[in-house]
Amino acid sequence: MIRSEYFKKNVSRETIMKLSKFHNILIDNNKKMSLISKNSEKIAVERHYVDCAQMIKYFDKSDKLILDIGSGAGLPGIILDIIKSDYNLNFSTHLIDKSPKKAKFLHNVNSLLNLDIKIHNCDLRQINDRSFTTLVSRAFKPMKEFFEIILDTDIKFKKIILMKGEKFMNELKIAKKYFEINCESFKSLTNPKSKLFVIKSVSKI
Ligand SMILES: C[S@@+](CC[C@H](N)C(=O)[O-])C[C@H]1O[C@@H](n2cnc3c(N)ncnc32)[C@H](O)[C@@H]1O
């Protein structure tokens, strides 16, 4: 079982068991493909799962259909889907990743954990479903590139929740030259140098 004060405090034992199963599958598959950095395997609970789980604080009942863009190992989409019932949330989760290997891993996790997630294995620009309540993303692209793809792809959304690392200030400064961004930012629980951005709208200047 994974050990985490954060999860112990916030979710049920069954959820912790599901997270542990996810962790085992991830670590096992990380031997043959690059899902998370090898250096972060031993600290994956805090570095990856708690980091992703903290996003749930910015969800409410209006978040019904979420898309995790550039999901990779299912971060944050799978974590959010596993913990949602502990927060009385009931959204449907879609994940998109263009890598066939990662999509195969995500399909395996979906079936082994008995989740009901929809996985899109294509470039974001080619996705068929283009209407979501909520976009989430972590470690995908710098903000400017992210907004360019979202707007070019014409994906409809009401909210974007972005997890940004230490370079967030610079990224935001660059993005603001090209886009009008209506957003709030919040401290990360896991890294004082990171931020979570909750974006209500973004348009080209
Ligand atoms: C750095 S990984 C981040 C993975 C995960 N979100 C995390 O936090 O660990 C970025 C992922 O985005 C995917 N990706 C990059 N460009 C993409 C695109 N245009 N459409 C869909 N997926 C893309 C890559 O295949 C990769 O798995």
PDB file of C-alpha atoms and ligand atoms in Angstrom:
ATOM      1  CA  MET A   1       0.000   0.000   0.000  1.00  0.00           C
ATOM      2  CA  ILE A   2       1.215   3.514  -0.749  1.00  0.00           C
ATOM      3  CA  ARG A   3       1.814   5.664   2.322  1.00  0.00           C
ATOM      4  CA  SER A   4       0.612   9.242   2.364  1.00  0.00           C
ATOM      5  CA  GLU A   5      -0.737  11.508   5.099  1.00  0.00           C
ATOM      6  CA  TYR A   6      -2.514  13.536   2.424  1.00  0.00           C
ATOM      7  CA  PHE A   7      -4.468  10.562   1.070  1.00  0.00           C
ATOM      8  CA  LYS A   8      -5.061   9.126   4.553  1.00  0.00           C
ATOM      9  CA  LYS A   9      -6.711  12.402   5.526  1.00  0.00           C
ATOM     10  CA  ASN A  10      -8.713  12.961   2.355  1.00  0.00           C
ATOM     11  CA  VAL A  11      -9.813   9.674   0.784  1.00  0.00           C
ATOM     12  CA  SER A  12     -11.175   6.256   1.727  1.00  0.00           C
ATOM     13  CA  ARG A  13      -9.142   3.092   2.256  1.00  0.00           C
ATOM     14  CA  GLU A  14     -10.615   1.641  -0.969  1.00  0.00           C
ATOM     15  CA  THR A  15      -9.350   4.675  -2.875  1.00  0.00           C
ATOM     16  CA  ILE A  16      -5.886   4.293  -1.346  1.00  0.00           C
ATOM     17  CA  MET A  17      -5.948   0.648  -2.441  1.00  0.00           C
ATOM     18  CA  LYS A  18      -6.824   1.700  -6.001  1.00  0.00           C
ATOM     19  CA  LEU A  19      -4.057   4.312  -5.976  1.00  0.00           C
ATOM     20  CA  SER A  20      -1.651   1.622  -4.748  1.00  0.00           C
ATOM     21  CA  LYS A  21      -2.686  -0.683  -7.570  1.00  0.00           C
ATOM     22  CA  PHE A  22      -2.134   2.167 -10.045  1.00  0.00           C
ATOM     23  CA  HIS A  23       1.295   2.796  -8.504  1.00  0.00           C
ATOM     24  CA  ASN A  24       2.296  -0.865  -8.888  1.00  0.00           C
ATOM     25  CA  ILE A  25       1.205  -0.961 -12.542  1.00  0.00           C
ATOM     26  CA  LEU A  26       3.015   2.303 -13.240  1.00  0.00           C
ATOM     27  CA  ILE A  27       6.287   1.241 -11.631  1.00  0.00           C
ATOM     28  CA  ASP A  28       6.148  -2.112 -13.380  1.00  0.00           C
ATOM     29  CA  ASN A  29       5.593  -0.487 -16.808  1.00  0.00           C
ATOM     30  CA  ASN A  30       8.188   2.196 -16.114  1.00  0.00           C
ATOM     31  CA  LYS A  31      10.831  -0.534 -16.489  1.00  0.00           C
ATOM     32  CA  LYS A  32      10.089  -0.841 -20.205  1.00  0.00           C
ATOM     33  CA  MET A  33       8.896   2.670 -21.077  1.00  0.00           C
ATOM     34  CA  SER A  34       9.307   6.188 -19.808  1.00  0.00           C
ATOM     35  CA  LEU A  35       6.178   7.102 -17.865  1.00  0.00           C
ATOM     36  CA  ILE A  36       7.776   9.018 -14.993  1.00  0.00           C
ATOM     37  CA  SER A  37      11.460   9.791 -14.458  1.00  0.00           C
ATOM     38  CA  LYS A  38      13.314   6.922 -12.804  1.00  0.00           C
ATOM     39  CA  ASN A  39      14.560   9.356 -10.148  1.00  0.00           C
ATOM     40  CA  SER A  40      11.008  10.112  -9.072  1.00  0.00           C
ATOM     41  CA  GLU A  41       9.871   6.479  -8.658  1.00  0.00           C
ATOM     42  CA  LYS A  42      10.632   6.376  -4.922  1.00  0.00           C
ATOM     43  CA  ILE A  43       8.916   9.705  -4.291  1.00  0.00           C
ATOM     44  CA  ALA A  44       6.094   9.162  -6.801  1.00  0.00           C
ATOM     45  CA  VAL A  45       3.326   9.417  -4.192  1.00  0.00           C
ATOM     46  CA  GLU A  46       4.123  12.989  -3.206  1.00  0.00           C
ATOM     47  CA  ARG A  47       5.769  14.160  -6.428  1.00  0.00           C
ATOM     48  CA  HIS A  48       3.099  12.829  -8.782  1.00  0.00           C
ATOM     49  CA  TYR A  49      -0.073  11.540  -7.100  1.00  0.00           C
ATOM     50  CA  VAL A  50      -0.541  14.180  -4.378  1.00  0.00           C
ATOM     51  CA  ASP A  51       0.593  16.826  -6.854  1.00  0.00           C
ATOM     52  CA  CYS A  52      -2.229  15.750  -9.192  1.00  0.00           C
ATOM     53  CA  ALA A  53      -4.828  15.102  -6.485  1.00  0.00           C
ATOM     54  CA  GLN A  54      -4.588  18.649  -5.146  1.00  0.00           C
ATOM     55  CA  MET A  55      -6.284  19.849  -8.346  1.00  0.00           C
ATOM     56  CA  ILE A  56      -9.598  18.397  -7.125  1.00  0.00           C
ATOM     57  CA  LYS A  57      -9.965  21.382  -4.774  1.00  0.00           C
ATOM     58  CA  TYR A  58     -10.740  23.549  -7.803  1.00  0.00           C
ATOM     59  CA  PHE A  59     -13.518  21.285  -9.082  1.00  0.00           C
ATOM     60  CA  ASP A  60     -17.208  21.601  -8.361  1.00  0.00           C
ATOM     61  CA  LYS A  61     -20.385  19.913  -9.565  1.00  0.00           C
ATOM     62  CA  SER A  62     -20.338  21.925 -12.809  1.00  0.00           C
ATOM     63  CA  ASP A  63     -17.202  20.036 -13.855  1.00  0.00           C
ATOM     64  CA  LYS A  64     -18.961  17.178 -15.627  1.00  0.00           C
ATOM     65  CA  LEU A  65     -16.721  16.258 -18.526  1.00  0.00           C
ATOM     66  CA  ILE A  66     -12.979  16.611 -18.155  1.00  0.00           C
ATOM     67  CA  LEU A  67     -10.167  16.208 -20.655  1.00  0.00           C
ATOM     68  CA  ASP A  68      -6.595  15.616 -19.478  1.00  0.00           C
ATOM     69  CA  ILE A  69      -4.353  16.918 -22.257  1.00  0.00           C
ATOM     70  CA  GLY A  70      -0.994  15.162 -22.770  1.00  0.00           C
ATOM     71  CA  SER A  71      -1.921  12.709 -20.033  1.00  0.00           C
ATOM     72  CA  GLY A  72       1.212  10.528 -20.328  1.00  0.00           C
ATOM     73  CA  ALA A  73       1.002   8.079 -17.426  1.00  0.00           C
ATOM     74  CA  GLY A  74      -2.518   9.325 -16.593  1.00  0.00           C
ATOM     75  CA  LEU A  75      -1.349  12.354 -14.659  1.00  0.00           C
ATOM     76  CA  PRO A  76      -3.502  14.010 -13.515  1.00  0.00           C
ATOM     77  CA  GLY A  77      -6.559  12.405 -15.193  1.00  0.00           C
ATOM     78  CA  ILE A  78      -6.356   8.916 -13.685  1.00  0.00           C
ATOM     79  CA  ILE A  79      -5.620  10.213 -10.186  1.00  0.00           C
ATOM     80  CA  LEU A  80      -8.561  12.628 -10.367  1.00  0.00           C
ATOM     81  CA  ASP A  81     -10.865   9.900 -11.646  1.00  0.00           C
ATOM     82  CA  ILE A  82      -9.821   7.510  -8.847  1.00  0.00           C
ATOM     83  CA  ILE A  83     -10.422  10.057  -6.056  1.00  0.00           C
ATOM     84  CA  LYS A  84     -13.502  11.879  -7.420  1.00  0.00           C
ATOM     85  CA  SER A  85     -16.108   9.907  -5.447  1.00  0.00           C
ATOM     86  CA  ASP A  86     -14.379  10.852  -2.160  1.00  0.00           C
ATOM     87  CA  TYR A  87     -15.226  14.462  -3.045  1.00  0.00           C
ATOM     88  CA  ASN A  88     -18.804  13.700  -4.154  1.00  0.00           C
ATOM     89  CA  LEU A  89     -17.897  14.503  -7.715  1.00  0.00           C
ATOM     90  CA  ASN A  90     -19.140  12.544 -10.656  1.00  0.00           C
ATOM     91  CA  PHE A  91     -17.431  13.726 -13.813  1.00  0.00           C
ATOM     92  CA  SER A  92     -16.568  11.670 -16.862  1.00  0.00           C
ATOM     93  CA  THR A  93     -12.882  11.545 -17.618  1.00  0.00           C
ATOM     94  CA  HIS A  94     -11.258  11.681 -21.042  1.00  0.00           C
ATOM     95  CA  LEU A  95      -7.507  11.435 -21.553  1.00  0.00           C
ATOM     96  CA  ILE A  96      -5.570  12.325 -24.660  1.00  0.00           C
ATOM     97  CA  ASP A  97      -2.036  11.370 -25.565  1.00  0.00           C
ATOM     98  CA  LYS A  98      -0.515  11.064 -29.022  1.00  0.00           C
ATOM     99  CA  SER A  99       1.925   8.318 -28.001  1.00  0.00           C
ATOM    100  CA  PRO A 100       0.574   4.830 -28.901  1.00  0.00           C
ATOM    101  CA  LYS A 101       2.658   3.237 -26.095  1.00  0.00           C
ATOM    102  CA  LYS A 102       1.239   5.568 -23.471  1.00  0.00           C
ATOM    103  CA  ALA A 103      -2.288   5.101 -24.812  1.00  0.00           C
ATOM    104  CA  LYS A 104      -1.819   1.313 -24.513  1.00  0.00           C
ATOM    105  CA  PHE A 105      -0.673   1.738 -20.906  1.00  0.00           C
ATOM    106  CA  LEU A 106      -3.702   3.957 -20.186  1.00  0.00           C
ATOM    107  CA  HIS A 107      -6.073   1.363 -21.690  1.00  0.00           C
ATOM    108  CA  ASN A 108      -4.479  -1.326 -19.481  1.00  0.00           C
ATOM    109  CA  VAL A 109      -4.883   0.790 -16.344  1.00  0.00           C
ATOM    110  CA  ASN A 110      -8.481   1.558 -17.313  1.00  0.00           C
ATOM    111  CA  SER A 111      -9.353  -2.112 -17.525  1.00  0.00           C
ATOM    112  CA  LEU A 112      -7.220  -3.377 -14.595  1.00  0.00           C
ATOM    113  CA  LEU A 113      -8.663  -0.739 -12.237  1.00  0.00           C
ATOM    114  CA  ASN A 114     -12.147  -1.091 -13.632  1.00  0.00           C
ATOM    115  CA  LEU A 115     -12.373   2.602 -14.461  1.00  0.00           C
ATOM    116  CA  ASP A 116     -14.645   4.064 -17.106  1.00  0.00           C
ATOM    117  CA  ILE A 117     -12.291   6.482 -18.792  1.00  0.00           C
ATOM    118  CA  LYS A 118     -12.270   7.372 -22.498  1.00  0.00           C
ATOM    119  CA  ILE A 119      -8.811   7.399 -24.049  1.00  0.00           C
ATOM    120  CA  HIS A 120      -8.011   9.326 -27.236  1.00  0.00           C
ATOM    121  CA  ASN A 121      -4.781   8.223 -28.890  1.00  0.00           C
ATOM    122  CA  CYS A 122      -4.157  11.098 -31.267  1.00  0.00           C
ATOM    123  CA  ASP A 123      -2.731  14.568 -31.514  1.00  0.00           C
ATOM    124  CA  LEU A 124      -4.943  17.078 -29.722  1.00  0.00           C
ATOM    125  CA  ARG A 125      -5.564  18.804 -33.066  1.00  0.00           C
ATOM    126  CA  GLN A 126      -7.226  15.602 -34.337  1.00  0.00           C
ATOM    127  CA  ILE A 127      -9.566  14.899 -31.415  1.00  0.00           C
ATOM    128  CA  ASN A 128     -13.181  14.238 -32.436  1.00  0.00           C
ATOM    129  CA  ASP A 129     -14.881  15.257 -29.171  1.00  0.00           C
ATOM    130  CA  ARG A 130     -14.407  18.993 -28.842  1.00  0.00           C
ATOM    131  CA  SER A 131     -16.724  20.017 -26.041  1.00  0.00           C
ATOM    132  CA  PHE A 132     -15.714  19.628 -22.396  1.00  0.00           C
ATOM    133  CA  THR A 133     -16.558  21.455 -19.196  1.00  0.00           C
ATOM    134  CA  THR A 134     -13.001  21.267 -17.906  1.00  0.00           C
ATOM    135  CA  LEU A 135      -9.535  20.918 -19.374  1.00  0.00           C
ATOM    136  CA  VAL A 136      -6.714  19.805 -17.108  1.00  0.00           C
ATOM    137  CA  SER A 137      -3.053  19.531 -17.926  1.00  0.00           C
ATOM    138  CA  ARG A 138       0.303  18.979 -16.262  1.00  0.00           C
ATOM    139  CA  ALA A 139       3.779  19.216 -17.779  1.00  0.00           C
ATOM    140  CA  PHE A 140       2.374  19.352 -21.303  1.00  0.00           C
ATOM    141  CA  LYS A 141       3.547  22.532 -23.068  1.00  0.00           C
ATOM    142  CA  PRO A 142       4.508  26.093 -22.171  1.00  0.00           C
ATOM    143  CA  MET A 143       1.422  28.300 -21.733  1.00  0.00           C
ATOM    144  CA  LYS A 144       1.706  30.162 -25.045  1.00  0.00           C
ATOM    145  CA  GLU A 145       1.895  26.913 -27.067  1.00  0.00           C
ATOM    146  CA  PHE A 146      -0.859  25.372 -24.948  1.00  0.00           C
ATOM    147  CA  PHE A 147      -3.285  28.245 -25.636  1.00  0.00           C
ATOM    148  CA  GLU A 148      -2.376  28.266 -29.332  1.00  0.00           C
ATOM    149  CA  ILE A 149      -3.279  24.582 -29.689  1.00  0.00           C
ATOM    150  CA  ILE A 150      -6.470  24.916 -27.622  1.00  0.00           C
ATOM    151  CA  LEU A 151      -7.730  27.891 -29.625  1.00  0.00           C
ATOM    152  CA  ASP A 152      -6.661  26.481 -33.016  1.00  0.00           C
ATOM    153  CA  THR A 153      -8.362  23.179 -32.227  1.00  0.00           C
ATOM    154  CA  ASP A 154     -11.498  25.098 -31.213  1.00  0.00           C
ATOM    155  CA  ILE A 155     -12.106  23.012 -28.096  1.00  0.00           C
ATOM    156  CA  LYS A 156     -14.995  24.304 -26.008  1.00  0.00           C
ATOM    157  CA  PHE A 157     -14.456  24.556 -22.252  1.00  0.00           C
ATOM    158  CA  LYS A 158     -15.675  26.454 -19.198  1.00  0.00           C
ATOM    159  CA  LYS A 159     -12.536  26.098 -17.124  1.00  0.00           C
ATOM    160  CA  ILE A 160      -8.906  25.086 -17.524  1.00  0.00           C
ATOM    161  CA  ILE A 161      -6.848  23.873 -14.572  1.00  0.00           C
ATOM    162  CA  LEU A 162      -3.146  23.973 -15.336  1.00  0.00           C
ATOM    163  CA  MET A 163      -0.349  22.696 -13.157  1.00  0.00           C
ATOM    164  CA  LYS A 164       2.738  24.772 -13.735  1.00  0.00           C
ATOM    165  CA  GLY A 165       6.301  24.280 -12.582  1.00  0.00           C
ATOM    166  CA  GLU A 166       8.997  26.695 -11.555  1.00  0.00           C
ATOM    167  CA  LYS A 167       9.054  28.598 -14.858  1.00  0.00           C
ATOM    168  CA  PHE A 168       5.421  29.703 -14.538  1.00  0.00           C
ATOM    169  CA  MET A 169       6.173  33.449 -14.193  1.00  0.00           C
ATOM    170  CA  ASN A 170       8.111  33.592 -17.411  1.00  0.00           C
ATOM    171  CA  GLU A 171       5.572  31.440 -19.242  1.00  0.00           C
ATOM    172  CA  LEU A 172       2.701  33.651 -18.104  1.00  0.00           C
ATOM    173  CA  LYS A 173       4.568  36.799 -19.100  1.00  0.00           C
ATOM    174  CA  ILE A 174       5.142  35.465 -22.627  1.00  0.00           C
ATOM    175  CA  ALA A 175       1.579  34.138 -23.003  1.00  0.00           C
ATOM    176  CA  LYS A 176       0.112  37.486 -21.928  1.00  0.00           C
ATOM    177  CA  LYS A 177       1.744  39.159 -24.949  1.00  0.00           C
ATOM    178  CA  TYR A 178      -0.490  37.095 -27.230  1.00  0.00           C
ATOM    179  CA  PHE A 179      -3.555  36.220 -25.164  1.00  0.00           C
ATOM    180  CA  GLU A 180      -6.093  37.851 -22.889  1.00  0.00           C
ATOM    181  CA  ILE A 181      -6.165  35.418 -19.958  1.00  0.00           C
ATOM    182  CA  ASN A 182      -8.747  35.487 -17.210  1.00  0.00           C
ATOM    183  CA  CYS A 183      -7.134  33.416 -14.489  1.00  0.00           C
ATOM    184  CA  GLU A 184      -6.400  32.970 -10.815  1.00  0.00           C
ATOM    185  CA  SER A 185      -3.307  31.268  -9.472  1.00  0.00           C
ATOM    186  CA  PHE A 186      -2.888  29.208  -6.322  1.00  0.00           C
ATOM    187  CA  LYS A 187       0.038  27.816  -4.348  1.00  0.00           C
ATOM    188  CA  SER A 188       0.978  24.207  -4.931  1.00  0.00           C
ATOM    189  CA  LEU A 189       0.886  21.965  -1.860  1.00  0.00           C
ATOM    190  CA  THR A 190       3.773  19.869  -3.061  1.00  0.00           C
ATOM    191  CA  ASN A 191       6.196  22.455  -4.451  1.00  0.00           C
ATOM    192  CA  PRO A 192       6.380  26.034  -3.172  1.00  0.00           C
ATOM    193  CA  LYS A 193       7.851  27.116  -6.506  1.00  0.00           C
ATOM    194  CA  SER A 194       4.928  25.720  -8.555  1.00  0.00           C
ATOM    195  CA  LYS A 195       1.443  27.131  -9.132  1.00  0.00           C
ATOM    196  CA  LEU A 196      -1.980  25.931 -10.129  1.00  0.00           C
ATOM    197  CA  PHE A 197      -3.802  28.141 -12.573  1.00  0.00           C
ATOM    198  CA  VAL A 198      -7.585  28.188 -12.832  1.00  0.00           C
ATOM    199  CA  ILE A 199      -8.432  29.814 -16.143  1.00  0.00           C
ATOM    200  CA  LYS A 200     -11.976  30.910 -16.953  1.00  0.00           C
ATOM    201  CA  SER A 201     -11.339  32.290 -20.429  1.00  0.00           C
ATOM    202  CA  VAL A 202      -8.574  32.888 -22.894  1.00  0.00           C
ATOM    203  CA  SER A 203      -8.706  34.727 -26.206  1.00  0.00           C
ATOM    204  CA  LYS A 204      -6.214  35.977 -28.799  1.00  0.00           C
ATOM    205  CA  ILE A 205      -5.281  39.642 -28.442  1.00  0.00           C
TER     206      ILE A 205
HETATM  207  C1  LIG B   1       5.904  15.550 -20.480  1.00  0.00           C
HETATM  208  S1  LIG B   1       4.605  14.461 -20.754  1.00  0.00           S
HETATM  209  C2  LIG B   1       3.559  14.856 -19.384  1.00  0.00           C
HETATM  210  C3  LIG B   1       2.759  13.680 -18.964  1.00  0.00           C
HETATM  211  C4  LIG B   1       1.858  13.882 -17.757  1.00  0.00           C
HETATM  212  N1  LIG B   1       0.845  14.890 -17.960  1.00  0.00           N
HETATM  213  C5  LIG B   1       2.642  14.172 -16.475  1.00  0.00           C
HETATM  214  O1  LIG B   1       2.321  15.142 -15.781  1.00  0.00           O
HETATM  215  O2  LIG B   1       3.571  13.414 -16.151  1.00  0.00           O
HETATM  216  C6  LIG B   1       3.723  15.190 -22.114  1.00  0.00           C
HETATM  217  C7  LIG B   1       2.806  14.209 -22.860  1.00  0.00           C
HETATM  218  O3  LIG B   1       2.086  14.936 -23.843  1.00  0.00           O
HETATM  219  C8  LIG B   1       1.958  14.127 -25.017  1.00  0.00           C
HETATM  220  N2  LIG B   1       1.755  15.059 -26.144  1.00  0.00           N
HETATM  221  C9  LIG B   1       2.644  16.000 -26.601  1.00  0.00           C
HETATM  222  N3  LIG B   1       2.090  16.716 -27.622  1.00  0.00           N
HETATM  223  C10 LIG B   1       0.830  16.233 -27.796  1.00  0.00           C
HETATM  224  C11 LIG B   1      -0.239  16.575 -28.676  1.00  0.00           C
HETATM  225  N4  LIG B   1      -0.097  17.542 -29.573  1.00  0.00           N
HETATM  226  N5  LIG B   1      -1.399  15.895 -28.588  1.00  0.00           N
HETATM  227  C12 LIG B   1      -1.535  14.886 -27.666  1.00  0.00           C
HETATM  228  N6  LIG B   1      -0.562  14.515 -26.808  1.00  0.00           N
HETATM  229  C13 LIG B   1       0.607  15.175 -26.862  1.00  0.00           C
HETATM  230  C14 LIG B   1       3.258  13.329 -25.065  1.00  0.00           C
HETATM  231  O4  LIG B   1       3.101  12.114 -25.784  1.00  0.00           O
HETATM  232  C15 LIG B   1       3.553  13.108 -23.570  1.00  0.00           C
HETATM  233  O5  LIG B   1       3.060  11.859 -23.124  1.00  0.00           O
END
